[in-house]
CSV table of C-alpha atoms and ligand atoms in Angstrom, one decimal:
chain,number,residue,atom,x,y,z
A,420,MET,CA,-16.3,-18.1,22.6
A,421,THR,CA,-13.3,-19.9,23.9
A,422,VAL,CA,-9.8,-19.8,22.4
A,423,PRO,CA,-9.0,-22.8,20.3
A,424,ALA,CA,-6.0,-24.9,21.3
A,425,PRO,CA,-2.9,-23.2,19.9
A,426,PRO,CA,-1.5,-24.9,16.8
A,427,GLU,CA,1.2,-27.5,17.5
A,428,SER,CA,2.7,-27.5,14.0
A,429,ASP,CA,2.4,-25.7,10.7
A,430,ASP,CA,0.0,-28.5,9.6
A,431,ASP,CA,-2.2,-27.6,12.5
A,432,VAL,CA,-2.6,-23.8,11.8
A,433,ALA,CA,-5.6,-24.3,9.4
A,434,ARG,CA,-7.5,-26.2,12.1
A,435,PHE,CA,-6.8,-23.4,14.6
A,436,LEU,CA,-8.0,-20.7,12.2
A,437,THR,CA,-11.2,-22.7,11.4
A,438,GLU,CA,-12.0,-23.1,15.1
A,439,LEU,CA,-11.3,-19.4,15.7
A,440,GLY,CA,-13.7,-18.5,12.9
A,441,VAL,CA,-11.5,-16.4,10.7
A,442,PRO,CA,-11.1,-16.8,7.0
A,443,GLY,CA,-7.3,-16.6,7.3
A,444,ILE,CA,-4.3,-14.8,8.7
A,445,VAL,CA,-3.4,-11.3,7.4
A,446,ASP,CA,0.4,-11.1,8.0
A,447,VAL,CA,1.8,-7.5,8.0
A,448,HIS,CA,5.4,-8.6,8.1
A,449,VAL,CA,6.7,-11.0,5.5
A,450,HIS,CA,9.9,-10.7,3.4
A,451,PHE,CA,10.2,-11.3,-0.3
A,452,LEU,CA,13.3,-9.9,-2.1
A,453,PRO,CA,15.0,-10.1,-5.5
A,454,GLU,CA,16.9,-13.4,-5.5
A,455,PRO,CA,20.4,-11.9,-5.3
A,456,VAL,CA,19.4,-9.7,-2.4
A,457,LEU,CA,17.7,-12.6,-0.6
A,458,ARG,CA,20.8,-14.8,-1.0
A,459,LYS,CA,22.9,-12.0,0.7
A,460,VAL,CA,20.4,-11.8,3.5
A,461,TRP,CA,20.5,-15.5,4.0
A,462,ALA,CA,24.3,-15.5,3.9
A,463,TYR,CA,24.2,-12.9,6.7
A,464,PHE,CA,21.9,-15.0,8.8
A,465,ASP,CA,24.2,-18.0,8.2
A,466,GLN,CA,26.8,-15.9,10.0
A,467,ALA,CA,24.4,-14.9,12.8
A,468,ARG,CA,26.7,-16.1,15.5
A,469,THR,CA,29.2,-13.5,14.4
A,470,HIS,CA,26.6,-10.7,13.9
A,471,TYR,CA,24.1,-11.5,16.7
A,472,GLY,CA,25.9,-13.9,18.9
A,473,LEU,CA,23.5,-16.7,18.3
A,474,ASP,CA,22.6,-19.2,15.5
A,475,TRP,CA,19.7,-18.3,13.2
A,476,PRO,CA,18.8,-21.3,11.0
A,477,ILE,CA,16.4,-20.0,8.4
A,478,GLN,CA,13.3,-22.3,8.5
A,479,TYR,CA,11.9,-21.6,5.0
A,480,ARG,CA,14.9,-21.5,2.7
A,481,THR,CA,13.0,-22.7,-0.4
A,482,PRO,CA,12.5,-21.4,-3.9
A,483,GLU,CA,10.1,-18.4,-4.2
A,484,PRO,CA,7.1,-20.2,-5.6
A,485,GLU,CA,7.3,-22.8,-2.8
A,486,ARG,CA,7.5,-20.0,-0.2
A,487,VAL,CA,4.3,-18.5,-1.6
A,488,ALA,CA,2.6,-21.9,-1.5
A,489,THR,CA,3.8,-22.4,2.1
A,490,LEU,CA,2.1,-19.2,3.2
A,491,GLY,CA,-1.1,-20.4,1.4
A,492,GLY,CA,-0.9,-23.7,3.2
A,493,LEU,CA,-0.6,-22.0,6.5
A,494,GLY,CA,-3.8,-20.2,5.9
A,495,VAL,CA,-2.3,-16.8,5.2
A,496,GLN,CA,-4.9,-15.0,3.3
A,497,ALA,CA,-3.0,-11.8,2.6
A,498,PHE,CA,0.4,-10.5,3.5
A,499,ALA,CA,2.7,-7.5,3.1
A,500,PRO,CA,5.9,-8.5,1.3
A,501,LEU,CA,8.4,-6.1,2.8
A,502,VAL,CA,11.7,-4.9,1.2
A,503,TYR,CA,14.3,-2.5,2.6
A,504,PRO,CA,17.5,-0.9,1.4
A,505,HIS,CA,20.9,-0.8,3.1
A,506,LYS,CA,22.3,2.0,1.0
A,507,PRO,CA,21.2,4.9,-1.1
A,508,GLY,CA,19.9,4.4,-4.7
A,509,MET,CA,18.3,1.1,-3.8
A,510,ALA,CA,14.9,1.9,-2.5
A,511,ARG,CA,13.4,2.9,-5.8
A,512,TRP,CA,14.5,-0.3,-7.4
A,513,LEU,CA,13.2,-2.5,-4.5
A,514,THR,CA,9.9,-0.6,-4.6
A,515,GLU,CA,9.5,-1.2,-8.3
A,516,TRP,CA,10.5,-4.9,-7.8
A,517,VAL,CA,8.0,-5.5,-5.0
A,518,ALA,CA,5.2,-3.9,-7.0
A,519,GLY,CA,5.8,-6.4,-9.8
A,520,PHE,CA,6.0,-9.3,-7.2
A,521,ALA,CA,2.7,-8.2,-5.6
A,522,ALA,CA,1.0,-7.9,-8.9
A,523,ALA,CA,2.0,-11.5,-9.8
A,524,THR,CA,1.4,-13.1,-6.4
A,525,PRO,CA,-2.0,-13.9,-5.0
A,526,GLY,CA,-2.4,-12.6,-1.5
A,527,ALA,CA,0.5,-10.2,-1.7
A,528,VAL,CA,-0.4,-6.5,-1.2
A,529,PRO,CA,1.8,-3.9,-3.0
A,530,THR,CA,4.3,-2.3,-0.6
A,531,ALA,CA,7.2,0.2,-0.9
A,532,THR,CA,10.3,1.3,1.0
A,533,LEU,CA,12.3,4.5,1.5
A,534,TYR,CA,15.7,5.9,2.1
A,535,PRO,CA,16.7,9.5,2.9
A,536,GLU,CA,17.6,10.7,-0.6
A,537,PRO,CA,16.6,13.6,-2.8
A,538,ASP,CA,14.1,11.6,-5.0
A,539,VAL,CA,12.4,9.8,-2.1
A,540,ALA,CA,9.1,11.7,-2.4
A,541,ASP,CA,9.2,11.0,-6.1
A,542,TYR,CA,9.3,7.2,-6.1
A,543,LEU,CA,7.3,6.9,-2.9
A,544,GLY,CA,4.6,9.2,-4.2
A,545,ALA,CA,4.5,7.2,-7.4
A,546,ALA,CA,4.2,3.9,-5.4
A,547,VAL,CA,1.4,5.3,-3.2
A,548,GLU,CA,-0.4,6.6,-6.4
A,549,ALA,CA,-0.1,3.1,-7.8
A,550,GLY,CA,-1.7,1.5,-4.8
A,551,ALA,CA,1.1,0.7,-2.3
A,552,ARG,CA,-0.6,-0.3,1.0
A,553,ALA,CA,2.4,-0.4,3.4
A,554,VAL,CA,5.9,0.9,3.5
A,555,LYS,CA,8.8,-0.8,5.2
A,556,VAL,CA,11.4,1.3,7.0
A,557,HIS,CA,14.4,-0.4,8.5
A,558,VAL,CA,16.4,2.1,10.7
A,559,GLN,CA,19.1,-0.4,11.8
A,560,VAL,CA,19.9,-2.0,8.4
A,561,GLY,CA,19.5,1.4,6.6
A,562,LYS,CA,21.7,3.1,9.1
A,563,PHE,CA,19.9,6.4,8.6
A,564,ASP,CA,18.3,8.8,11.0
A,565,PRO,CA,14.5,8.7,10.5
A,566,ARG,CA,14.4,12.4,11.5
A,567,ASP,CA,16.6,13.3,8.4
A,568,PRO,CA,15.0,16.4,6.8
A,569,LEU,CA,15.1,14.6,3.5
A,570,LEU,CA,12.4,12.3,4.8
A,571,ARG,CA,10.0,15.0,5.9
A,572,PRO,CA,8.0,15.0,2.6
A,573,ALA,CA,7.9,11.2,2.7
A,574,TRP,CA,6.3,11.1,6.1
A,575,GLY,CA,4.0,13.8,5.1
A,576,LEU,CA,2.7,12.1,2.0
A,577,LEU,CA,2.3,8.8,3.9
A,578,ALA,CA,0.3,10.5,6.7
A,579,ASP,CA,-1.9,12.2,4.1
A,580,ALA,CA,-2.5,8.9,2.2
A,581,GLY,CA,-3.1,6.9,5.4
A,582,VAL,CA,-0.6,4.3,4.2
A,583,PRO,CA,1.0,2.5,7.2
A,584,VAL,CA,4.7,2.4,7.8
A,585,VAL,CA,6.1,-0.9,9.2
A,586,VAL,CA,9.1,0.4,11.0
A,587,HIS,CA,12.0,-1.5,12.5
A,588,CYS,CA,13.3,1.1,14.9
A,589,GLY,CA,13.9,-0.9,18.1
A,590,HIS,CA,17.4,-1.8,19.4
A,591,GLY,CA,16.9,-5.5,18.8
A,592,PRO,CA,18.4,-7.8,17.7
A,593,ILE,CA,21.3,-5.4,17.6
A,594,PRO,CA,21.2,-1.6,18.1
A,595,GLY,CA,22.1,0.8,15.3
A,596,ALA,CA,23.3,4.4,15.3
A,597,HIS,CA,19.7,5.7,15.0
A,598,THR,CA,17.6,2.9,16.6
A,599,GLY,CA,15.4,3.6,19.6
A,600,LEU,CA,11.8,4.3,20.2
A,601,ASP,CA,12.7,7.8,21.3
A,602,VAL,CA,14.2,8.6,17.9
A,603,PHE,CA,11.2,7.3,15.9
A,604,GLY,CA,8.9,8.8,18.5
A,605,ALA,CA,10.2,12.2,17.4
A,606,VAL,CA,9.0,11.4,13.8
A,607,VAL,CA,5.6,10.4,15.1
A,608,ALA,CA,5.4,13.6,17.2
A,609,GLU,CA,6.1,15.7,14.1
A,610,HIS,CA,3.6,13.7,12.0
A,611,PRO,CA,0.9,12.6,14.5
A,612,ARG,CA,-1.4,11.4,11.8
A,613,LEU,CA,1.1,8.9,10.5
A,614,ARG,CA,0.0,5.3,10.7
A,615,VAL,CA,2.9,3.4,12.2
A,616,VAL,CA,3.3,-0.3,12.9
A,617,LEU,CA,6.2,-0.8,15.4
A,618,ALA,CA,7.8,-3.9,14.1
A,619,HIS,CA,8.6,-6.6,16.7
A,620,ALA,CA,6.6,-4.4,19.2
A,621,GLY,CA,9.7,-2.3,19.6
A,622,MET,CA,11.9,-5.3,20.8
A,623,PRO,CA,13.5,-5.2,23.3
A,624,ASP,CA,11.9,-1.9,24.5
A,625,TYR,CA,8.3,-3.3,24.6
A,626,LEU,CA,7.2,-0.8,27.3
A,627,ASP,CA,8.4,2.2,25.3
A,628,ALA,CA,6.5,0.9,22.3
A,629,LEU,CA,3.4,0.5,24.4
A,630,ASP,CA,3.9,4.1,25.5
A,631,LEU,CA,3.9,5.3,21.9
A,632,VAL,CA,0.7,3.3,21.2
A,633,HIS,CA,-1.0,5.0,24.2
A,634,ARG,CA,0.2,8.5,23.1
A,635,PHE,CA,-0.6,8.3,19.4
A,636,GLU,CA,-3.8,6.7,18.0
A,637,GLY,CA,-2.1,5.8,14.7
A,638,VAL,CA,0.5,3.7,16.3
A,639,TYR,CA,0.2,-0.2,16.2
A,640,LEU,CA,2.4,-3.1,17.3
A,641,ASP,CA,3.3,-6.1,15.2
A,642,THR,CA,3.9,-9.4,16.8
A,643,THR,CA,6.9,-10.3,14.7
A,644,MET,CA,9.2,-12.7,16.6
A,645,VAL,CA,7.7,-11.4,19.9
A,646,GLY,CA,7.4,-13.8,22.7
A,647,THR,CA,8.7,-16.9,20.8
A,648,ALA,CA,11.1,-19.2,22.7
A,649,PHE,CA,13.9,-17.9,20.4
A,650,SER,CA,13.3,-14.2,21.2
A,651,GLN,CA,12.6,-14.8,24.9
A,652,LYS,CA,16.3,-15.8,25.3
A,653,PHE,CA,17.6,-12.3,24.4
A,654,ALA,CA,14.6,-10.0,24.6
A,655,PRO,CA,12.1,-11.4,27.1
A,656,LEU,CA,8.6,-9.9,27.4
A,657,PRO,CA,7.5,-8.3,30.7
A,658,ALA,CA,5.7,-11.0,32.7
A,659,ASP,CA,2.4,-9.1,32.6
A,660,TRP,CA,2.5,-8.6,28.8
A,661,PRO,CA,-1.0,-10.1,28.1
A,662,ALA,CA,-2.5,-7.8,30.7
A,663,ARG,CA,-0.7,-4.8,29.2
A,664,LEU,CA,-2.2,-5.6,25.8
A,665,VAL,CA,-5.8,-5.4,27.0
A,666,GLU,CA,-6.1,-1.6,26.6
A,667,VAL,CA,-4.4,-1.6,23.2
A,668,ALA,CA,-5.9,-4.9,22.0
A,669,GLU,CA,-7.3,-3.3,18.8
A,670,ARG,CA,-3.9,-2.1,17.9
A,671,VAL,CA,-1.9,-5.3,17.8
A,672,VAL,CA,-1.4,-6.9,14.3
A,673,PHE,CA,0.1,-10.2,13.4
A,674,GLY,CA,3.5,-10.3,11.8
A,675,SER,CA,5.9,-13.2,11.4
A,676,ASP,CA,9.2,-12.4,9.5
A,677,PHE,CA,8.5,-15.4,7.3
A,678,PRO,CA,10.6,-16.9,5.7
A,679,ASN,CA,13.6,-15.7,7.7
A,680,ILE,CA,12.7,-17.2,11.0
A,681,PRO,CA,14.6,-19.9,13.0
A,682,TYR,CA,11.5,-21.8,14.0
A,683,PRO,CA,8.2,-22.9,12.4
A,684,TYR,CA,5.6,-20.3,11.6
A,685,ALA,CA,3.1,-22.0,13.9
A,686,GLU,CA,5.2,-21.0,16.9
A,687,GLN,CA,4.3,-17.4,16.3
A,688,VAL,CA,0.6,-18.1,16.0
A,689,ALA,CA,0.7,-20.3,19.1
A,690,THR,CA,2.6,-17.6,21.0
A,691,VAL,CA,-0.1,-15.0,20.2
A,692,ALA,CA,-2.8,-17.5,21.1
A,693,GLU,CA,-1.1,-18.1,24.5
A,694,TRP,CA,-1.4,-14.3,25.2
A,695,ALA,CA,-5.1,-14.6,24.5
A,696,LEU,CA,-5.4,-17.6,26.8
A,697,ALA,CA,-3.5,-15.8,29.6
A,698,ASP,CA,-6.0,-13.0,30.0
A,699,ASP,CA,-9.8,-13.5,29.6
A,700,ARG,CA,-10.1,-9.9,28.6
A,701,LEU,CA,-8.2,-10.8,25.4
A,702,GLY,CA,-9.6,-14.2,24.5
A,703,ALA,CA,-10.8,-15.1,21.1
A,704,GLY,CA,-11.9,-11.5,20.3
A,705,PHE,CA,-8.3,-10.3,20.6
A,706,LEU,CA,-7.1,-13.2,18.4
A,707,ARG,CA,-9.6,-12.5,15.6
A,708,SER,CA,-8.6,-8.9,15.7
A,709,ALA,CA,-4.9,-9.4,15.7
A,710,LEU,CA,-4.7,-12.2,13.2
A,711,HIS,CA,-7.3,-10.9,10.8
A,712,ARG,CA,-9.5,-7.9,11.3
A,713,THR,CA,-7.1,-5.2,12.3
A,714,PRO,CA,-4.3,-6.0,9.8
A,715,ALA,CA,-6.9,-6.5,7.1
A,716,ARG,CA,-8.3,-3.0,7.8
A,717,LEU,CA,-4.8,-1.5,8.0
A,718,LEU,CA,-3.7,-3.0,4.7
A,719,GLY,CA,-7.1,-2.4,3.0
A,720,VAL,CA,-7.8,-6.1,2.1
B,1470,LIG,ZN1,11.4,-8.3,9.3
């Protein structure tokens, strides 16, 4: 089967999915947050020129119910609403908040987050017990070392439960004290059964991320912001990226960073479709896997 023409706008995504023959997108990387936290995140992006050296106009700055409806209109069938703390004592609260959000929101799967603190196994274990299907870890924003011994029981319980960790551990868009694929690679080496989704495909160290995927069978890449015109300006993909995905095609999952993206959602879908078009060995099969089948399996939807 041929790859349908990539969507030209958000209104065109539904047509693309129908032609591809998938019931919808399963997006492993979406953000919903308590209102006061979200307002701070958006205020931070408003100062992106100071923080990142470039403008970052948030595309979907709308009230929460409208954002949920926007995802539905885009053909997103299920999504992981991801939350993450920037300081201790916050992960439990965010994890409890997102459980409530997921319970009340069609399509949202329950998630959790963590921070190196004495009670991490306690609240994370409770969240997994209650059905959390993904855990967000943000090494740069959290400013913690993922090898912190306080996190050992957390990684262990997630490996045992088979709950994937969506981890932002790359140096992009800005490096942190403990970012780097080598740092998180040490966690994976210690917990080789851990299911890991490398957010942003390890941006900008895409090849190091691919290397981890090759070395550990539980490691996946998400497409979040990868290859969009915006990201290509500061973290360009290797020219042979589609060819490099062939061997790991079943371990690529769609992610978007909705709503905090500086371009329409359709651009991410179109970017992934362009990879499929660039190499016949990817094609429509890769797209159906990355947009739907593999993330659906990973999140248990
Ligand atoms: Zn994100």
